[in-house]
mmCIF file of C-alpha atoms and ligand atoms in Angstrom:
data_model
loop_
_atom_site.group_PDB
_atom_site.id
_atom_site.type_symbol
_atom_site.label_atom_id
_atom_site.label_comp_id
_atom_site.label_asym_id
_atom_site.label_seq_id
_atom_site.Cartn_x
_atom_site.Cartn_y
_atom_site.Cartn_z
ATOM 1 C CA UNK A 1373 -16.960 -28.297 138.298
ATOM 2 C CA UNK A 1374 -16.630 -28.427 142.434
ATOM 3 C CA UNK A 1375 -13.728 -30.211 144.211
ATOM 4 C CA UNK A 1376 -14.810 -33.084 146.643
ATOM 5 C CA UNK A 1377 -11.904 -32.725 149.522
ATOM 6 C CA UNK A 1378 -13.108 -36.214 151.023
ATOM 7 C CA UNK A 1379 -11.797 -37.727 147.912
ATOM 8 C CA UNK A 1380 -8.678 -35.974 148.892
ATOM 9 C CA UNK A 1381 -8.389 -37.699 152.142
ATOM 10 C CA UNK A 1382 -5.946 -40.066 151.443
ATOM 11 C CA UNK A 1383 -4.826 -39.467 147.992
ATOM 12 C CA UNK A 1384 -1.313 -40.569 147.464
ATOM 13 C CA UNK A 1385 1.463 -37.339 147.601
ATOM 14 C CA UNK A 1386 5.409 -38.017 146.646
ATOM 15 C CA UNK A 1387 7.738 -35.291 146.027
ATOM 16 C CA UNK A 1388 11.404 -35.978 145.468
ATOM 17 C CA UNK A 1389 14.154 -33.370 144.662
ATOM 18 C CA UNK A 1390 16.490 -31.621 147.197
ATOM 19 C CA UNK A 1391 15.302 -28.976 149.805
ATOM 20 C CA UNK A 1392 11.649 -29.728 149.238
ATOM 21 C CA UNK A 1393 9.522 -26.643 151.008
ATOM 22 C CA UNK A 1394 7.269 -27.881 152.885
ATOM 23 C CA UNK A 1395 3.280 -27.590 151.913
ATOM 24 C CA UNK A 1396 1.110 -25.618 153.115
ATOM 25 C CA UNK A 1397 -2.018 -26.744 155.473
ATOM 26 C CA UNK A 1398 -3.994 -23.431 154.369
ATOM 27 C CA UNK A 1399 -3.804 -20.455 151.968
ATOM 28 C CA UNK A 1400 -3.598 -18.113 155.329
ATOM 29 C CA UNK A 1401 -0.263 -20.177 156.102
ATOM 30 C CA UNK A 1402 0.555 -18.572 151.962
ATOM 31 C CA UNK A 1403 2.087 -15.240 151.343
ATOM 32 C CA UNK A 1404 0.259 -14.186 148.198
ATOM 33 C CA UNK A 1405 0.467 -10.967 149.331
ATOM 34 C CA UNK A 1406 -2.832 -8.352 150.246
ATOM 35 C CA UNK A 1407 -4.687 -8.373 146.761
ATOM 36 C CA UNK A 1408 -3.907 -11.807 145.600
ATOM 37 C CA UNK A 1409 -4.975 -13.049 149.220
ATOM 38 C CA UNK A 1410 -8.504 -11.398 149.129
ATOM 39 C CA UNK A 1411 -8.831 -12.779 145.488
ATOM 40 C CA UNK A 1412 -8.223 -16.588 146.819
ATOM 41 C CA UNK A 1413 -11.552 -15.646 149.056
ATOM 42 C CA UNK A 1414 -13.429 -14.075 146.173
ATOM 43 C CA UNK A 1415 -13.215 -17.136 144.431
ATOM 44 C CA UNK A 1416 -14.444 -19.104 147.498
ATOM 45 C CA UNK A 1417 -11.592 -21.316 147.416
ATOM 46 C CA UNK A 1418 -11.971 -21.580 151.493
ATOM 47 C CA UNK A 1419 -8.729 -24.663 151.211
ATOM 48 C CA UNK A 1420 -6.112 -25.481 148.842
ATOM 49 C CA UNK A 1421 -6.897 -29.094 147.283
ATOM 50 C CA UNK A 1422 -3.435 -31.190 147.684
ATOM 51 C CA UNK A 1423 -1.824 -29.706 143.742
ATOM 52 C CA UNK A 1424 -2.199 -26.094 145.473
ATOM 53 C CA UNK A 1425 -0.872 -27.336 148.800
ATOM 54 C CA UNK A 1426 2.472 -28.714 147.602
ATOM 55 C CA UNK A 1427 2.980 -26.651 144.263
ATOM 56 C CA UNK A 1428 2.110 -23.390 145.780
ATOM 57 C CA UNK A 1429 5.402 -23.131 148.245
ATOM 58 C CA UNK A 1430 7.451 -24.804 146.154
ATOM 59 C CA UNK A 1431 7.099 -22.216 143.472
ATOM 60 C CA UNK A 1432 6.737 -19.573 145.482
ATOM 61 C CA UNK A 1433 10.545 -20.666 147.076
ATOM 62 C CA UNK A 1434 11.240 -20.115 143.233
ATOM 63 C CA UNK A 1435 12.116 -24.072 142.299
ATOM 64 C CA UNK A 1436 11.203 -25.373 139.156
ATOM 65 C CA UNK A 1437 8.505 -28.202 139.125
ATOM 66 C CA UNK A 1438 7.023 -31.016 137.173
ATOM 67 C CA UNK A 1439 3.785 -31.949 139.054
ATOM 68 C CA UNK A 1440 1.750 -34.800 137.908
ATOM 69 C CA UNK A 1441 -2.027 -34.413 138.785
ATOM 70 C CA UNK A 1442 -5.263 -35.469 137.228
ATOM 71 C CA UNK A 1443 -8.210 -32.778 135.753
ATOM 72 C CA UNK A 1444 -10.232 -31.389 138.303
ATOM 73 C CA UNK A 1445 -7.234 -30.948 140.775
ATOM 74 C CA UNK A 1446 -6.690 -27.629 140.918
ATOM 75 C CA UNK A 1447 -3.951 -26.849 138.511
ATOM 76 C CA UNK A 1448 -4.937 -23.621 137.489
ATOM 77 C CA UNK A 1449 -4.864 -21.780 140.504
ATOM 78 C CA UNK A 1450 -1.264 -23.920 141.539
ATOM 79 C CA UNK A 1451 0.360 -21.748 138.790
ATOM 80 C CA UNK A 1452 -1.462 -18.829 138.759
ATOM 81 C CA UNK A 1453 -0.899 -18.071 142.019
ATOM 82 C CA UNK A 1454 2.774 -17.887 142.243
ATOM 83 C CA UNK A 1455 3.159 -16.395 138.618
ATOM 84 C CA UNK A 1456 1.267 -13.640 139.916
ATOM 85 C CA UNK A 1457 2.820 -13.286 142.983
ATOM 86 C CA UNK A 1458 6.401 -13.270 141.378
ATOM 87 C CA UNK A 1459 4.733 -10.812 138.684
ATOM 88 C CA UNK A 1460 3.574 -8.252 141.305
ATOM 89 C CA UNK A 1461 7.160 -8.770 143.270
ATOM 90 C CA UNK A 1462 8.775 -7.963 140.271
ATOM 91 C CA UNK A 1463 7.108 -4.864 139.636
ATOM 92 C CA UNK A 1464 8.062 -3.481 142.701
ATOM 93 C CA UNK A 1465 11.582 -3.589 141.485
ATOM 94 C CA UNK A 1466 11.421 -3.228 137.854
ATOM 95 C CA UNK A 1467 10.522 -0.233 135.659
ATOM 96 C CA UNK A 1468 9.161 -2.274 133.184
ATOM 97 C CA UNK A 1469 5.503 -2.117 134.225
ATOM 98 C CA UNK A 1470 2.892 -4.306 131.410
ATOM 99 C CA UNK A 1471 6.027 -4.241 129.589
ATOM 100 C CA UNK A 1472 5.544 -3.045 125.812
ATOM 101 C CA UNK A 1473 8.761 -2.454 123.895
ATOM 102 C CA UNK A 1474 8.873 -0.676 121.108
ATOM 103 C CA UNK A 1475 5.819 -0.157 119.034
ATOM 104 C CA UNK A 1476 4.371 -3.571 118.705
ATOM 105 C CA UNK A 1477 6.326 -5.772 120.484
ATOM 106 C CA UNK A 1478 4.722 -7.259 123.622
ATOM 107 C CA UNK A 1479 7.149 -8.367 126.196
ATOM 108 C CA UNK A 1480 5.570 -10.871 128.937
ATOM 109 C CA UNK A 1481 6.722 -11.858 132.403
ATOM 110 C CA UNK A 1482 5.284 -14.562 132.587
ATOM 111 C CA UNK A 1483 3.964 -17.280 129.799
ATOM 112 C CA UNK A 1484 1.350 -20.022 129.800
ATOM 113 C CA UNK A 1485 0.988 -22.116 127.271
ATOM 114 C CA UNK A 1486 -1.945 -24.422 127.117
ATOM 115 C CA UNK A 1487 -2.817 -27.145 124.224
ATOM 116 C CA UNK A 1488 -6.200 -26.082 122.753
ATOM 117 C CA UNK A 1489 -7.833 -22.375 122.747
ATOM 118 C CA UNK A 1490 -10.688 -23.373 125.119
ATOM 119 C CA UNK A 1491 -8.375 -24.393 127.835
ATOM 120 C CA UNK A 1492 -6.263 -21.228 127.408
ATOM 121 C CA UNK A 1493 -9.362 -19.387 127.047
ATOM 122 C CA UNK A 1494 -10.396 -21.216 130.433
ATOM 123 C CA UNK A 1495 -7.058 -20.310 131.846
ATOM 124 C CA UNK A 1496 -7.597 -16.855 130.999
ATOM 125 C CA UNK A 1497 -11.046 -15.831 132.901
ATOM 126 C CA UNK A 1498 -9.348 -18.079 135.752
ATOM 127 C CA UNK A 1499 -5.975 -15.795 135.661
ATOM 128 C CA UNK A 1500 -8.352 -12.389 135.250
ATOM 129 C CA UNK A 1501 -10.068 -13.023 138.252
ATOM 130 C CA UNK A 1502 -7.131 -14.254 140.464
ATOM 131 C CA UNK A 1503 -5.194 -11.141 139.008
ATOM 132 C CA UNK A 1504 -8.236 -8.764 140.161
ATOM 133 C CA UNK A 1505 -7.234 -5.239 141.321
ATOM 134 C CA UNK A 1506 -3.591 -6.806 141.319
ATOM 135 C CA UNK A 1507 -3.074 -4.576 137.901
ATOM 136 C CA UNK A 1508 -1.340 -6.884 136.503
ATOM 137 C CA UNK A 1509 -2.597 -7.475 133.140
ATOM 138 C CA UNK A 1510 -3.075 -11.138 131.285
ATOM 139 C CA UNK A 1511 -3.882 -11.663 127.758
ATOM 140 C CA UNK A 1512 -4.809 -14.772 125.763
ATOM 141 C CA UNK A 1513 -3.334 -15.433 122.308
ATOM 142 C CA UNK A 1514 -5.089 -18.834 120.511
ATOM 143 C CA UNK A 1515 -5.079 -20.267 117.022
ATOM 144 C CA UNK A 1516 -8.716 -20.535 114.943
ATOM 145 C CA UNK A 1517 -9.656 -16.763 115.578
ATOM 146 C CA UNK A 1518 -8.842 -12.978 113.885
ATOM 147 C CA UNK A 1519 -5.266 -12.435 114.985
ATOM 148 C CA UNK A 1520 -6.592 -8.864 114.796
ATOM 149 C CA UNK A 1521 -8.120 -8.507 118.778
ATOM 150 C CA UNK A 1522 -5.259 -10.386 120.274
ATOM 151 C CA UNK A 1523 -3.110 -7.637 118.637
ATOM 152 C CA UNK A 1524 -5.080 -4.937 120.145
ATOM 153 C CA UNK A 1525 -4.883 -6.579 123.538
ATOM 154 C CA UNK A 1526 -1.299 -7.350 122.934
ATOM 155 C CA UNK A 1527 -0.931 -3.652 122.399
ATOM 156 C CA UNK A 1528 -2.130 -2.469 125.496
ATOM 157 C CA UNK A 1529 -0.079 -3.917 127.514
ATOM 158 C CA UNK A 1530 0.686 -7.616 128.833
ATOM 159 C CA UNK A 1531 2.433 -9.285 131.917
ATOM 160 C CA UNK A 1532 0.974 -12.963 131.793
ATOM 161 C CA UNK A 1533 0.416 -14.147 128.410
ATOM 162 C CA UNK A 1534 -1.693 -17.219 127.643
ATOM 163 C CA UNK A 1535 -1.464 -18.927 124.661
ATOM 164 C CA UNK A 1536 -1.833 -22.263 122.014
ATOM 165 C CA UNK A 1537 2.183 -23.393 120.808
ATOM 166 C CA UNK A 1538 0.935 -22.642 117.433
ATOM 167 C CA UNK A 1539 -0.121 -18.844 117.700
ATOM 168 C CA UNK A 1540 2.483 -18.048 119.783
ATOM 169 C CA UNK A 1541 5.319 -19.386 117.568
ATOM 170 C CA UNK A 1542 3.444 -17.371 114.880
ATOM 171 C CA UNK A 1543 2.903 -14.197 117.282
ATOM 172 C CA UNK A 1544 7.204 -14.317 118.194
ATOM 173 C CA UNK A 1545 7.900 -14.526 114.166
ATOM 174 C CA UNK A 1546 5.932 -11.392 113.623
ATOM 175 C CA UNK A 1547 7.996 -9.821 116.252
ATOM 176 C CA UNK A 1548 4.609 -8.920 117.972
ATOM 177 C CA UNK A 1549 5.257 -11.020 121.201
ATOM 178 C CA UNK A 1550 9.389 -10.903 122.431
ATOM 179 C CA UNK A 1551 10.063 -13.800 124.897
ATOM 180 C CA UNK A 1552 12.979 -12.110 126.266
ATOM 181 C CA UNK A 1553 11.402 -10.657 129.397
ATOM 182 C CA UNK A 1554 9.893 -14.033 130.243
ATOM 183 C CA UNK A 1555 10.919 -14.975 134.141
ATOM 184 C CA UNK A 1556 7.862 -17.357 135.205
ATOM 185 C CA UNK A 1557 7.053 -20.279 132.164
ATOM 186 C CA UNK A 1558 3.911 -22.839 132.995
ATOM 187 C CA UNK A 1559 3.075 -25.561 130.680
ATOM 188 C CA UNK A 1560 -0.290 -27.110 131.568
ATOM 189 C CA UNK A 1561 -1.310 -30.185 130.144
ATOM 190 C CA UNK A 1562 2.076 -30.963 128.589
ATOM 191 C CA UNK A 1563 1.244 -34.121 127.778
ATOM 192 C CA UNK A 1564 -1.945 -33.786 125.729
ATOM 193 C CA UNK A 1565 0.479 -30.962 123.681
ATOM 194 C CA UNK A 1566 2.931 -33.689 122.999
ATOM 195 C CA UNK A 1567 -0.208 -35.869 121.975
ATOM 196 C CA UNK A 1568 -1.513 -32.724 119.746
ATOM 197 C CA UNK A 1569 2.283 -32.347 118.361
ATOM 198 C CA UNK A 1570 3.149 -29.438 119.633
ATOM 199 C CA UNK A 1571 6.913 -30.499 120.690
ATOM 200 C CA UNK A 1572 8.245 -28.831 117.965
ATOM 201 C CA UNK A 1573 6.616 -25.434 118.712
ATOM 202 C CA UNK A 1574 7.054 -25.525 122.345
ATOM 203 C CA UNK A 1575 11.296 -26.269 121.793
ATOM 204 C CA UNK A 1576 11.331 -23.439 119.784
ATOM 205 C CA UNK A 1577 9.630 -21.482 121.723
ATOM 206 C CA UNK A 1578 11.531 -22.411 125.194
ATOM 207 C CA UNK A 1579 14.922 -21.764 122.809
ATOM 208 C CA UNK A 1580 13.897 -18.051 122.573
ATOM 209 C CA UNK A 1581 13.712 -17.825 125.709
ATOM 210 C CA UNK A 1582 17.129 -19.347 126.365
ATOM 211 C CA UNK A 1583 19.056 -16.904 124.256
ATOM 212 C CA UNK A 1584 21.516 -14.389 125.300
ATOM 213 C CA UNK A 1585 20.781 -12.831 127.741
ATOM 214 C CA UNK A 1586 20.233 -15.986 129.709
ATOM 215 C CA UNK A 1587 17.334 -14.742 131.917
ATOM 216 C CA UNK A 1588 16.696 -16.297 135.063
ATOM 217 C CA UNK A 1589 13.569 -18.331 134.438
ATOM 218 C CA UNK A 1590 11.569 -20.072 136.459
ATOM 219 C CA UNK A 1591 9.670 -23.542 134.948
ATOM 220 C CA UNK A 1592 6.611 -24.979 135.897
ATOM 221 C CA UNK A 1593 5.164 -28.224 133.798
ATOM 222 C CA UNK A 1594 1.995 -29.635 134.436
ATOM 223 C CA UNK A 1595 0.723 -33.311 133.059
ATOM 224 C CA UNK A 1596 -1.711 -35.671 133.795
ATOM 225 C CA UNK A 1597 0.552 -38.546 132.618
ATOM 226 C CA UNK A 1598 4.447 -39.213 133.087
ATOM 227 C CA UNK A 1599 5.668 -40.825 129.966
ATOM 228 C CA UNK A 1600 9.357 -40.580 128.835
ATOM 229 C CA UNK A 1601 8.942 -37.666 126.249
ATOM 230 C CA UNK A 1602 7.263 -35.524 129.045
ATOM 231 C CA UNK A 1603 10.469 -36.862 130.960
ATOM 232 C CA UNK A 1604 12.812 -35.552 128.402
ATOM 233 C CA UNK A 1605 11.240 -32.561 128.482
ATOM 234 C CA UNK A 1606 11.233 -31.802 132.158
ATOM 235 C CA UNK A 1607 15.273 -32.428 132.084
ATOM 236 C CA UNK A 1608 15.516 -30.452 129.407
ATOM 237 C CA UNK A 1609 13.887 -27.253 130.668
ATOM 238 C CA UNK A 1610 13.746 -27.895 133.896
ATOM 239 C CA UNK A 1611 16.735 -26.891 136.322
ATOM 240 C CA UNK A 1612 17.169 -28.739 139.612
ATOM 241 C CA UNK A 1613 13.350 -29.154 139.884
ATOM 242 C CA UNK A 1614 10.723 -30.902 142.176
ATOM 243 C CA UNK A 1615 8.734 -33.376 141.442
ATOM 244 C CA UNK A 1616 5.678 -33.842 142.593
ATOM 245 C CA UNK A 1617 2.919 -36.495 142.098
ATOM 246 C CA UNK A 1618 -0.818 -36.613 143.438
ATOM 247 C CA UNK A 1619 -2.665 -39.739 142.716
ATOM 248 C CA UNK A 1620 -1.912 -42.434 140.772
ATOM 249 C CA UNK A 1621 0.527 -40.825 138.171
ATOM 250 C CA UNK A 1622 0.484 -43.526 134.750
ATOM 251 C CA UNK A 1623 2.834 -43.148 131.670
HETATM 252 P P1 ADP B 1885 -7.371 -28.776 136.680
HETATM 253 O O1 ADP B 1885 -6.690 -27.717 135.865
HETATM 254 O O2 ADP B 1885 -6.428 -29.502 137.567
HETATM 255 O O3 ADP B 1885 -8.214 -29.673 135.869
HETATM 256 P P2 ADP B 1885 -8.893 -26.546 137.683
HETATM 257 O O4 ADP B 1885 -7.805 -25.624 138.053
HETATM 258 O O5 ADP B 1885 -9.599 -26.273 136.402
HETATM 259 O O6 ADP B 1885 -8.379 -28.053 137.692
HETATM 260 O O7 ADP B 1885 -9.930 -26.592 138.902
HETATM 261 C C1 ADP B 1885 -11.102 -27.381 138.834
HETATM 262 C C2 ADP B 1885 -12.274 -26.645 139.523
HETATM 263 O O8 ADP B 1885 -12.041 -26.557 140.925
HETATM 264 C C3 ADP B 1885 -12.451 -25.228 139.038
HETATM 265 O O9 ADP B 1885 -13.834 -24.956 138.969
HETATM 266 C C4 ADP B 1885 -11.797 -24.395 140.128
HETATM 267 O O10 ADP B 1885 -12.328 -23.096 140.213
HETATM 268 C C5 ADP B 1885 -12.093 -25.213 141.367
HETATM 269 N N1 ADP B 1885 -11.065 -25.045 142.431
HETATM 270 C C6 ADP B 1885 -9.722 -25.045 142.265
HETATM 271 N N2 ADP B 1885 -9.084 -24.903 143.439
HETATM 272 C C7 ADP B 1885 -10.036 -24.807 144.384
HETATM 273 C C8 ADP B 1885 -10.015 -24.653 145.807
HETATM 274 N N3 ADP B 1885 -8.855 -24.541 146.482
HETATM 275 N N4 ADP B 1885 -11.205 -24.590 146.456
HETATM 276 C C9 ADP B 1885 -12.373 -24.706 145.785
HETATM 277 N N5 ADP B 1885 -12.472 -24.861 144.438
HETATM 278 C C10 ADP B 1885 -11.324 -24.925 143.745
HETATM 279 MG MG1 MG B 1886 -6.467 -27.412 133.870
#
């Protein structure tokens, strides 16, 4: 699917939080850096649509941010961008390159989880292609399918994982995926995996991630909807955070 901008026109935008960056007009006016930037072009993405405008700097600025948007907005490349970006900044001062520990332990950056394995599939040729020539490496771990390739992917090395609440609570009890390197965390479509009952899954997997040593993570949940559980969950994982809301936002 295509975005129409003249839709965009006059779609509503509200942010609230303190020290709100302000958005960005064009990707030019973004520093993705060299590779990332020619990537944005590759993809013929010639303007950010209004999720991309807002998100994009906020993240980058490294706040934490609940944005409400509908399908079709653009969420994808609003936090695939910046986790990429922060990935290939970190790189340049970390040893830990595709971080592997041990044997068979992957260690991530960077995690998106995603409700069903065609989204996170979806997510994953989206990330591949934004991550192009970058080196950074992305990987997609979903339920319904041989455990076996994910492994072997796993093996070779991963920054940005992608993956289903389900396999990946499965993936950190096997020891095969550690969450203790994670920096950058997106949840897209955190509504529909309340809806799917995931809660229980995605607490325990946002607790790993909160044990000693408390790492310094940055959050980023995405949902169509605002109800009050996707409320409790953005104060609960979220720390000082933006909020941001394009179009009509229901609960
Ligand atoms: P959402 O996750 O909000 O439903 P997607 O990230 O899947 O939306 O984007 C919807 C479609 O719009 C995709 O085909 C995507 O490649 C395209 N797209 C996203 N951002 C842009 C942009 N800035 N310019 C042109 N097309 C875009
Ligand atoms: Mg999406």
């Amino acid at each position: 699917g295509g975005i129409n901008f003249d839709a965009y026109e006059d779609i509503p935008v509200e942010t609230s939080g303190s020290d709100v960056p302000p958005p960005a007009g064009t990707f030019a006016e973004i520093d993705l850096g060299e590779a990332l930037g020619r990537n944005v072009g590759r993809c013929g993405y010639v303007r950010p649509t209004p999720v991309q405008r807002h998100a994009i700097p906020i993240s980058l600025a490294g706040r934490d941010l609940m944005a409400c948007a509908q399908t079709g907005s653009g969420k994808t490349a609003a936090f695939c961008f910046p986790i990429i970006s922060g990935v290939l900044r970190n790189r340049s001062s970390s040893s830990q390159q595709g971080a592997y520990r041990g044997a068979r332990t992957a260690c991530p950056v960077a995690l998106i989880m995603s409700p069903t394995r065609e989204l996170a599939s979806q997510i994953h040729v989206e990330a591949k292609k934004f991550a192009f020539q970058t080196g950074v490496k992305v990987v997609v771990a979903y339920g319904g399918a041989s455990m076996y390739q994910q492994l072997r992917d796993l093996e070779k090395g991963v920054d940005i994982l992608v993956a289903t609440p389900g396999r990946l609570v499965d993936l950190v009890e096997r020891a095969r995926v550690s969450l203790q390197n994670i920096k950058y965390l997106a949840l897209d479509e955190a509504d529909r995996m309340l809806d799917m009952g995931f809660e229980p899954q995605i607490r325990k997997i946002v607790e790993q991630m909160d044990m000693p040593p408390p790492g310094i993570r940055q959050t980023m949940l995405f949902s169509a909807t605002f109800p009050q559980e996707i409320q409790r969950l953005a104060s609960d994982f979220l720390s000082n955070y933006i909020f941001l809301a394009v179009g009509r936002v229901g609960s």
